[in-house]
Coordinates of C-alpha atoms and ligand atoms in Angstrom, one line a residue:
X1 CA 14.2 -17.9 -7.1
X2 CA 14.1 -15.2 -9.8
X3 CA 15.6 -11.7 -9.6
X4 CA 14.3 -9.9 -6.5
X5 CA 12.6 -7.2 -8.6
X6 CA 10.7 -9.7 -10.7
X7 CA 7.5 -9.2 -8.7
X8 CA 7.5 -5.5 -9.1
X9 CA 5.1 -5.1 -12.0
X10 CA 5.5 -2.5 -14.7
X11 CA 7.9 -0.2 -12.7
X12 CA 11.0 -0.2 -15.0
X13 CA 12.1 3.3 -14.0
X14 CA 11.9 2.6 -10.3
X15 CA 13.8 -0.7 -10.7
X16 CA 16.5 1.1 -12.6
X17 CA 16.9 3.7 -9.9
X18 CA 17.0 1.0 -7.1
X19 CA 19.5 -1.2 -9.0
X20 CA 21.9 1.8 -9.4
X21 CA 21.5 2.6 -5.7
X22 CA 22.3 -1.0 -4.7
X23 CA 25.4 -0.9 -6.9
X24 CA 26.4 2.4 -5.3
X25 CA 25.8 0.9 -1.8
X26 CA 28.1 -2.0 -2.7
X27 CA 30.7 0.4 -3.8
X28 CA 30.5 2.2 -0.4
X29 CA 31.0 -1.1 1.4
X30 CA 34.0 -2.0 -0.8
X31 CA 35.5 1.4 -0.2
X32 CA 35.1 1.0 3.5
X33 CA 36.8 -2.5 3.3
X34 CA 39.7 -1.0 1.4
X35 CA 40.2 2.0 3.6
X36 CA 39.4 0.9 7.2
X37 CA 40.1 4.4 8.5
X38 CA 36.9 5.7 7.0
X39 CA 33.7 4.4 8.3
X40 CA 31.2 3.4 5.6
X41 CA 28.5 5.6 7.0
X42 CA 30.7 8.7 6.7
X43 CA 31.2 7.8 3.1
X44 CA 27.5 7.5 2.6
X45 CA 26.9 10.8 4.2
X46 CA 29.6 12.4 2.1
X47 CA 28.1 10.9 -1.1
X48 CA 24.6 12.2 -0.2
X49 CA 25.9 15.6 0.5
X50 CA 28.1 15.8 -2.6
X51 CA 25.1 14.9 -4.7
X52 CA 23.5 18.2 -3.8
X53 CA 26.4 20.4 -4.7
X54 CA 28.6 20.9 -7.8
X55 CA 31.0 18.0 -7.8
X56 CA 32.9 16.0 -10.4
X57 CA 30.6 13.9 -12.5
X58 CA 31.8 10.6 -11.2
X59 CA 31.1 11.5 -7.6
X60 CA 27.7 13.0 -8.4
X61 CA 26.8 9.7 -10.1
X62 CA 27.8 7.7 -7.1
X63 CA 26.0 10.1 -4.7
X64 CA 22.8 10.1 -6.8
X65 CA 22.9 6.3 -6.4
X66 CA 22.6 5.7 -2.7
X67 CA 21.3 7.4 0.4
X68 CA 20.1 6.3 3.8
X69 CA 16.4 7.2 3.7
X70 CA 13.9 6.5 1.0
X71 CA 10.1 6.9 0.5
X72 CA 8.2 4.7 -1.9
X73 CA 4.9 6.2 -3.0
X74 CA 2.2 5.1 -5.4
X75 CA -1.5 4.2 -5.6
X76 CA -2.7 1.1 -3.6
X77 CA -1.7 -2.0 -5.4
X78 CA 1.2 -0.5 -7.3
X79 CA 3.7 -2.4 -5.2
X80 CA 5.2 0.0 -2.7
X81 CA 6.1 -2.6 -0.1
X82 CA 7.1 -5.1 -2.8
X83 CA 9.6 -2.5 -4.1
X84 CA 10.9 -1.7 -0.6
X85 CA 11.5 -5.4 0.2
X86 CA 13.2 -6.0 -3.1
X87 CA 15.5 -3.0 -2.6
X88 CA 16.3 -4.3 0.9
X89 CA 17.3 -7.7 -0.7
X90 CA 19.4 -5.9 -3.3
X91 CA 21.2 -4.1 -0.5
X92 CA 22.0 -7.4 1.2
X93 CA 22.8 -9.2 -2.1
X94 CA 26.3 -10.6 -2.0
X95 CA 26.5 -11.3 -5.8
X96 CA 25.1 -8.2 -7.4
X97 CA 22.1 -6.0 -7.1
X98 CA 19.4 -8.5 -6.2
X99 CA 20.3 -11.8 -7.9
X100 CA 17.6 -13.7 -6.0
X101 CA 19.9 -16.6 -5.5
X102 CA 22.4 -15.7 -2.8
X103 CA 21.7 -16.0 1.0
X104 CA 21.4 -12.2 1.3
X105 CA 18.6 -12.1 -1.3
X106 CA 16.9 -15.3 -0.2
X107 CA 16.7 -14.5 3.5
X108 CA 15.5 -11.0 2.9
X109 CA 12.7 -12.1 0.5
X110 CA 11.6 -14.9 2.9
X111 CA 11.7 -12.5 5.9
X112 CA 14.5 -14.1 7.9
X113 CA 17.4 -11.8 7.3
X114 CA 18.9 -10.8 10.7
X115 CA 19.6 -7.2 9.5
X116 CA 16.2 -6.5 7.7
X117 CA 13.2 -5.5 9.8
X118 CA 9.8 -5.2 8.2
X119 CA 7.3 -3.1 10.2
X120 CA 3.8 -4.0 9.2
X121 CA 1.4 -2.3 11.7
X122 CA -1.3 -4.7 12.9
X123 CA -3.4 -1.9 14.4
X124 CA -4.2 1.4 12.9
X125 CA -1.1 3.2 13.8
X126 CA 2.6 2.7 14.6
X127 CA 3.2 3.9 18.1
X128 CA 6.1 5.7 19.6
X129 CA 7.3 2.8 21.8
X130 CA 7.4 0.5 18.8
X131 CA 9.3 3.1 16.8
X132 CA 11.8 3.8 19.6
X133 CA 12.6 0.1 20.0
X134 CA 13.0 -0.2 16.3
X135 CA 15.3 2.8 15.9
X136 CA 17.4 1.4 18.8
X137 CA 17.8 -2.0 17.2
X138 CA 18.5 -0.4 13.8
X139 CA 21.4 1.5 15.2
X140 CA 23.4 -1.7 15.9
X141 CA 26.2 -3.0 13.7
X142 CA 24.8 -5.2 10.9
X143 CA 25.6 -8.8 11.7
X144 CA 25.9 -9.6 8.0
X145 CA 28.5 -6.9 7.5
X146 CA 26.4 -4.9 5.0
X147 CA 23.4 -2.8 6.0
X148 CA 20.7 -2.6 8.7
X149 CA 17.5 -2.1 6.7
X150 CA 14.2 -1.0 8.3
X151 CA 11.2 -1.2 6.1
X152 CA 8.1 0.7 7.3
X153 CA 5.3 -0.5 5.1
X154 CA 2.6 2.1 6.2
X155 CA 4.6 5.2 7.1
X156 CA 1.3 7.2 6.7
X157 CA 0.2 5.4 9.9
X158 CA 2.9 6.7 12.2
X159 CA 1.6 8.6 15.2
X160 CA 3.0 12.0 15.5
X161 CA 5.3 11.0 18.4
X162 CA 6.5 7.9 16.4
X163 CA 7.2 10.2 13.4
X164 CA 9.3 12.4 15.6
X165 CA 11.3 9.4 16.9
X166 CA 11.9 8.3 13.3
X167 CA 12.8 11.7 12.1
X168 CA 15.5 11.9 14.8
X169 CA 17.0 8.7 13.5
X170 CA 16.8 9.8 9.9
X171 CA 18.4 13.2 10.8
X172 CA 21.3 11.5 12.6
X173 CA 21.5 8.2 10.8
X174 CA 23.6 5.4 12.3
X175 CA 26.4 4.7 9.8
X176 CA 25.1 1.5 8.3
X177 CA 21.3 2.0 8.6
X178 CA 18.9 2.5 5.7
X179 CA 15.3 3.4 6.2
X180 CA 12.7 2.5 3.6
X181 CA 9.3 4.1 4.1
X182 CA 6.1 3.3 2.1
X183 CA 3.2 5.8 1.8
X184 CA 0.4 6.5 -0.6
X185 CA 1.8 9.9 -1.4
X186 CA 4.1 12.7 -0.1
X187 CA 1.0 14.7 0.9
X188 CA 1.6 16.1 4.4
X189 CA -1.4 14.0 5.6
X190 CA 0.6 10.9 4.6
X191 CA 4.1 11.9 5.6
X192 CA 5.5 14.8 7.6
X193 CA 7.2 17.5 5.5
X194 CA 10.4 17.2 7.6
X195 CA 10.7 13.4 7.1
X196 CA 9.9 13.9 3.4
X197 CA 12.7 16.4 3.1
X198 CA 15.3 13.9 4.4
X199 CA 14.3 11.1 2.0
X200 CA 14.8 10.3 -1.6
X201 CA 11.6 9.7 -3.4
X202 CA 10.7 6.6 -5.5
X203 CA 7.3 7.2 -7.2
X204 CA 5.5 4.1 -8.5
X205 CA 2.8 4.4 -11.1
X206 CA -0.2 2.3 -11.8
X207 CA 1.0 -0.8 -13.7
X208 CA -0.5 -1.5 -17.1
X209 CA -3.1 -4.4 -17.2
X210 CA -0.8 -6.4 -19.6
X211 CA 2.0 -6.3 -17.0
X212 CA -0.4 -7.3 -14.2
X213 CA -1.8 -10.2 -16.3
X214 CA 1.7 -11.4 -17.1
X215 CA 2.7 -11.7 -13.5
X216 CA -0.5 -13.5 -12.5
X217 CA 0.2 -16.1 -15.2
X218 CA 3.9 -16.4 -14.4
X219 CA 3.9 -16.3 -10.6
X220 CA 0.4 -17.4 -9.6
X221 CA -0.3 -19.9 -12.3
X222 CA -3.5 -18.3 -13.3
X223 CA -4.9 -19.2 -16.7
X224 CA -4.0 -16.5 -19.3
X225 CA -7.6 -15.6 -20.2
X226 CA -8.6 -15.3 -16.5
X227 CA -5.5 -13.3 -15.8
X228 CA -6.3 -10.8 -18.6
X229 CA -9.9 -10.4 -17.4
X230 CA -8.8 -10.0 -13.7
X231 CA -6.0 -7.5 -14.6
X232 CA -8.4 -5.3 -16.6
X233 CA -11.2 -5.5 -14.0
X234 CA -8.7 -4.6 -11.2
X235 CA -7.6 -1.5 -13.1
X236 CA -3.9 -1.8 -12.2
X237 CA -4.2 -3.0 -8.6
X238 CA -2.0 -6.1 -8.5
X239 CA -3.4 -7.6 -5.3
X240 CA -7.0 -7.0 -6.3
X241 CA -6.4 -8.7 -9.6
X242 CA -4.9 -11.7 -7.8
X243 CA -7.9 -11.9 -5.5
X244 CA -10.4 -11.6 -8.4
X245 CA -8.5 -14.3 -10.2
X246 CA -8.5 -16.7 -7.3
X247 CA -11.3 -15.9 -4.8
X248 CA -14.9 -16.7 -5.8
X249 CA -16.2 -14.5 -3.0
X250 CA -14.4 -11.5 -4.3
X251 CA -15.8 -12.1 -7.8
X252 CA -19.3 -12.4 -6.3
X253 CA -19.0 -9.1 -4.5
X254 CA -17.8 -7.4 -7.6
X255 CA -20.8 -8.8 -9.6
X256 CA -23.2 -7.4 -7.0
X257 CA -21.6 -4.0 -7.3
X258 CA -21.8 -4.1 -11.1
X259 CA -25.5 -5.0 -10.9
X260 CA -26.2 -1.6 -9.3
X261 CA -26.7 0.4 -12.5
X262 CA -29.3 -2.0 -13.7
X263 CA -31.2 -1.8 -10.4
X264 CA -31.6 2.0 -10.3
X265 CA -35.2 2.3 -11.5
X266 CA -36.5 4.9 -9.1
X267 CA -35.9 6.8 -5.8
X268 CA -36.7 3.9 -3.6
X269 CA -34.5 1.6 -5.6
X270 CA -31.7 4.1 -5.4
X271 CA -31.9 4.1 -1.5
X272 CA -32.1 0.3 -1.5
X273 CA -29.0 0.1 -3.7
X274 CA -27.2 2.5 -1.3
X275 CA -28.1 0.3 1.7
X276 CA -27.0 -2.8 -0.1
X277 CA -23.7 -1.3 -1.0
X278 CA -23.0 -0.1 2.6
X279 CA -24.0 -3.4 4.2
X280 CA -21.9 -5.4 1.8
X281 CA -18.9 -3.3 2.7
X282 CA -19.6 -3.7 6.4
X283 CA -19.9 -7.5 6.0
X284 CA -16.8 -7.8 4.0
X285 CA -14.9 -5.6 6.5
X286 CA -16.2 -7.6 9.5
X287 CA -15.0 -10.8 8.0
X288 CA -11.6 -9.4 7.3
X289 CA -10.9 -8.2 10.8
X290 CA -12.8 -10.7 13.0
X291 CA -10.0 -13.2 13.2
X292 CA -7.3 -10.6 14.0
X293 CA -9.5 -9.0 16.6
X294 CA -10.1 -12.2 18.5
X295 CA -6.4 -13.2 18.3
X296 CA -5.3 -9.8 19.7
X297 CA -7.7 -9.9 22.5
X298 CA -6.6 -13.4 23.5
X299 CA -3.0 -12.4 23.3
X300 CA -3.5 -9.3 25.5
X301 CA -5.5 -11.3 28.1
X302 CA -2.7 -13.9 28.2
X303 CA -0.1 -11.2 28.5
X304 CA -2.0 -9.6 31.4
X305 CA -2.3 -12.9 33.1
X306 CA -6.1 -13.0 33.2
X307 CA -7.3 -14.7 36.4
X308 CA -3.8 -14.5 38.0
X309 CA -3.5 -13.9 41.7
X310 CA -0.7 -12.7 44.0
X311 CA 1.1 -9.6 44.8
X312 CA 1.4 -8.2 41.3
X313 CA -2.1 -9.2 40.1
X314 CA -4.0 -6.3 41.6
X315 CA -1.7 -3.7 40.0
X316 CA -1.7 -5.6 36.8
X317 CA -5.5 -5.6 36.7
X318 CA -5.6 -1.9 37.2
X319 CA -3.5 -1.4 34.1
X320 CA -5.3 -4.1 32.3
X321 CA -8.6 -2.3 32.1
X322 CA -6.9 0.6 30.4
X323 CA -5.0 -1.7 27.9
X324 CA -8.2 -3.5 27.0
X325 CA -9.9 -0.2 26.4
X326 CA -7.0 0.9 24.3
X327 CA -7.2 -2.3 22.2
X328 CA -10.9 -2.0 21.7
X329 CA -10.4 1.6 20.5
X330 CA -7.7 0.5 18.0
X331 CA -9.9 -2.4 16.8
X332 CA -12.8 -0.1 16.3
X333 CA -10.8 2.3 14.2
X334 CA -9.3 -0.6 12.2
X335 CA -12.9 -1.9 11.5
X336 CA -13.8 1.6 10.3
X337 CA -10.8 1.6 8.0
X338 CA -11.6 -1.8 6.7
X339 CA -15.1 -0.8 5.9
X340 CA -13.9 2.3 4.0
X341 CA -11.4 0.2 2.1
X342 CA -14.1 -2.3 1.1
X343 CA -16.5 0.5 0.1
X344 CA -13.8 2.2 -1.9
X345 CA -13.1 -1.0 -3.8
X346 CA -16.8 -1.2 -4.7
X347 CA -16.8 2.4 -5.9
X348 CA -13.7 1.9 -8.0
X349 CA -15.5 -1.0 -9.7
X350 CA -18.6 1.1 -10.2
X351 CA -16.5 4.0 -11.6
X352 CA -15.0 1.5 -14.1
X353 CA -18.5 0.7 -15.4
X354 CA -19.4 4.3 -16.1
X355 CA -15.9 4.9 -17.6
X356 CA -16.7 2.1 -20.0
X357 CA -20.0 3.8 -20.9
X358 CA -18.2 7.1 -21.4
X359 CA -15.5 5.6 -23.7
X360 CA -18.1 3.8 -25.7
X361 CA -20.2 6.9 -26.1
X362 CA -17.1 8.7 -27.4
X363 CA -16.2 5.7 -29.5
X364 CA -12.7 5.8 -28.0
X365 CA -10.5 3.0 -29.1
X366 CA -9.7 1.6 -25.6
X367 CA -10.5 -1.8 -24.1
X368 CA -13.3 -1.8 -21.5
X369 CA -12.5 -2.2 -17.8
X370 CA -15.3 -4.7 -17.2
X371 CA -15.6 -7.0 -20.2
X372 CA -18.4 -8.9 -18.6
X373 CA -20.7 -5.8 -18.3
X374 CA -19.5 -4.3 -21.6
X375 CA -22.9 -4.9 -23.3
X376 CA -24.7 -3.1 -20.4
X377 CA -22.3 -0.2 -20.5
X378 CA -22.9 0.0 -24.3
X379 CA -26.7 0.3 -23.7
X380 CA -26.0 3.0 -21.1
X381 CA -23.8 4.8 -23.6
X382 CA -26.7 4.9 -26.1
X383 CA -29.2 6.0 -23.6
X384 CA -27.1 8.7 -21.8
X385 CA -24.7 9.9 -24.4
X386 CA -21.2 11.0 -23.4
X387 CA -22.4 13.8 -21.3
X388 CA -24.7 11.7 -19.2
X389 CA -22.1 9.0 -18.8
X390 CA -19.5 11.6 -17.7
X391 CA -21.9 13.0 -15.1
X392 CA -22.5 9.6 -13.6
X393 CA -18.7 8.8 -13.6
X394 CA -18.2 12.1 -11.8
X395 CA -20.9 11.3 -9.2
X396 CA -19.0 8.1 -8.3
X397 CA -15.7 9.9 -8.1
X398 CA -17.3 12.7 -5.9
X399 CA -18.6 10.0 -3.6
X400 CA -15.1 8.6 -3.1
X401 CA -13.7 12.1 -2.5
X402 CA -16.5 12.8 0.0
X403 CA -15.8 9.6 2.0
X404 CA -12.1 10.4 1.9
X405 CA -13.0 13.8 3.4
X406 CA -14.9 12.1 6.2
X407 CA -18.5 12.6 5.0
X408 CA -20.6 9.8 6.5
X409 CA -20.5 6.9 4.0
X410 CA -24.2 6.3 3.9
X411 CA -24.9 10.0 3.1
X412 CA -22.3 10.1 0.4
X413 CA -23.5 6.8 -1.2
X414 CA -27.1 7.8 -1.1
X415 CA -26.4 11.1 -2.8
X416 CA -24.3 9.2 -5.4
X417 CA -27.1 6.7 -6.1
X418 CA -29.6 9.5 -6.7
X419 CA -27.3 11.2 -9.1
X420 CA -26.7 7.9 -10.9
X421 CA -30.4 7.4 -11.3
X422 CA -31.3 10.9 -12.3
X423 CA -28.2 11.3 -14.4
Ligands
ZN501 ZN1 21.7 -11.8 -4.3

């Protein structure tokens, strides 16, 4: 297995920060082993506090290296949870700072390390009970003698109560526990201001297409020309690039989206294109959640002992109706989210097309996002000029922003299609 940070694409600065932190964390453990009168957690606290004040340089360096709560932020596909898992492995590494070879690295990366818990919410939010159980387990002494690491991969999906339970744990951290949170940004909508203030931030940027292509070739065995095409078309989203390179259905959906500009020949065609885009997003979303929905319902019915009789059954059934209703509510909001995600991917593709037209109109020396529709974008550039291309690009970006702000998707997409047609 290669170094644990190998899959983190194009994030050199973040990797550097995390390696130094892992080295500092090891130093804390060594210090604790040498001086058993001082608990390692106290040392960590002391280091974190010292980093804020005026201290001798060596101490400040150590303090700047490690702390017990972190937030990884970055755009979708930049590798937030990949970074968090790699850092967890580096903290458990017994040879260095994430060698990839030792049992600590290996079991963390494969998800079997006893002291690393990855929280990946199945539903739309992480509830308070789940969080309390997690915080409780995280407080126990690490069985491997290093750290208890809790990775919360969608910290923006914490319910308010769950956030408060987590905050309490972060404010009074158990001595050997490290919390790694992942969120799109540190905007208060994503993460509460109080949690943010207790965490060190690791911002990830959008990786360059070359770096994405390189990892597709090296790790996924994708042919170099396909990898280059997919990386450019995915505009820095590693997971999306991988899907485009390997999934014919994803390529088909993208082609349908990129056919939109050609189809906008009148008002009626604009509305048709809007309907087609919405319906395609719905179908894609439905396919992506159907399996999970059915599995969850079956699991809940089993847990509730569907069809059971006896003294407990009546009471269980009274609670069951509420739980089923709860589940349906969660599934409905997950479906809505999946639809918005699918629609957003389509809009990002479409924005790439108009960006290509704009850069061509400006004769900017940059490679097109969509090489396969470059000729069409070139024709658009001639017809619309830079200004017209820019207006169209803005129409797509406004549509994304409107949907993000909870405007009904169909209304936002129809308005966009009309703007794209009229220019
Ligand atoms: Zn290792």
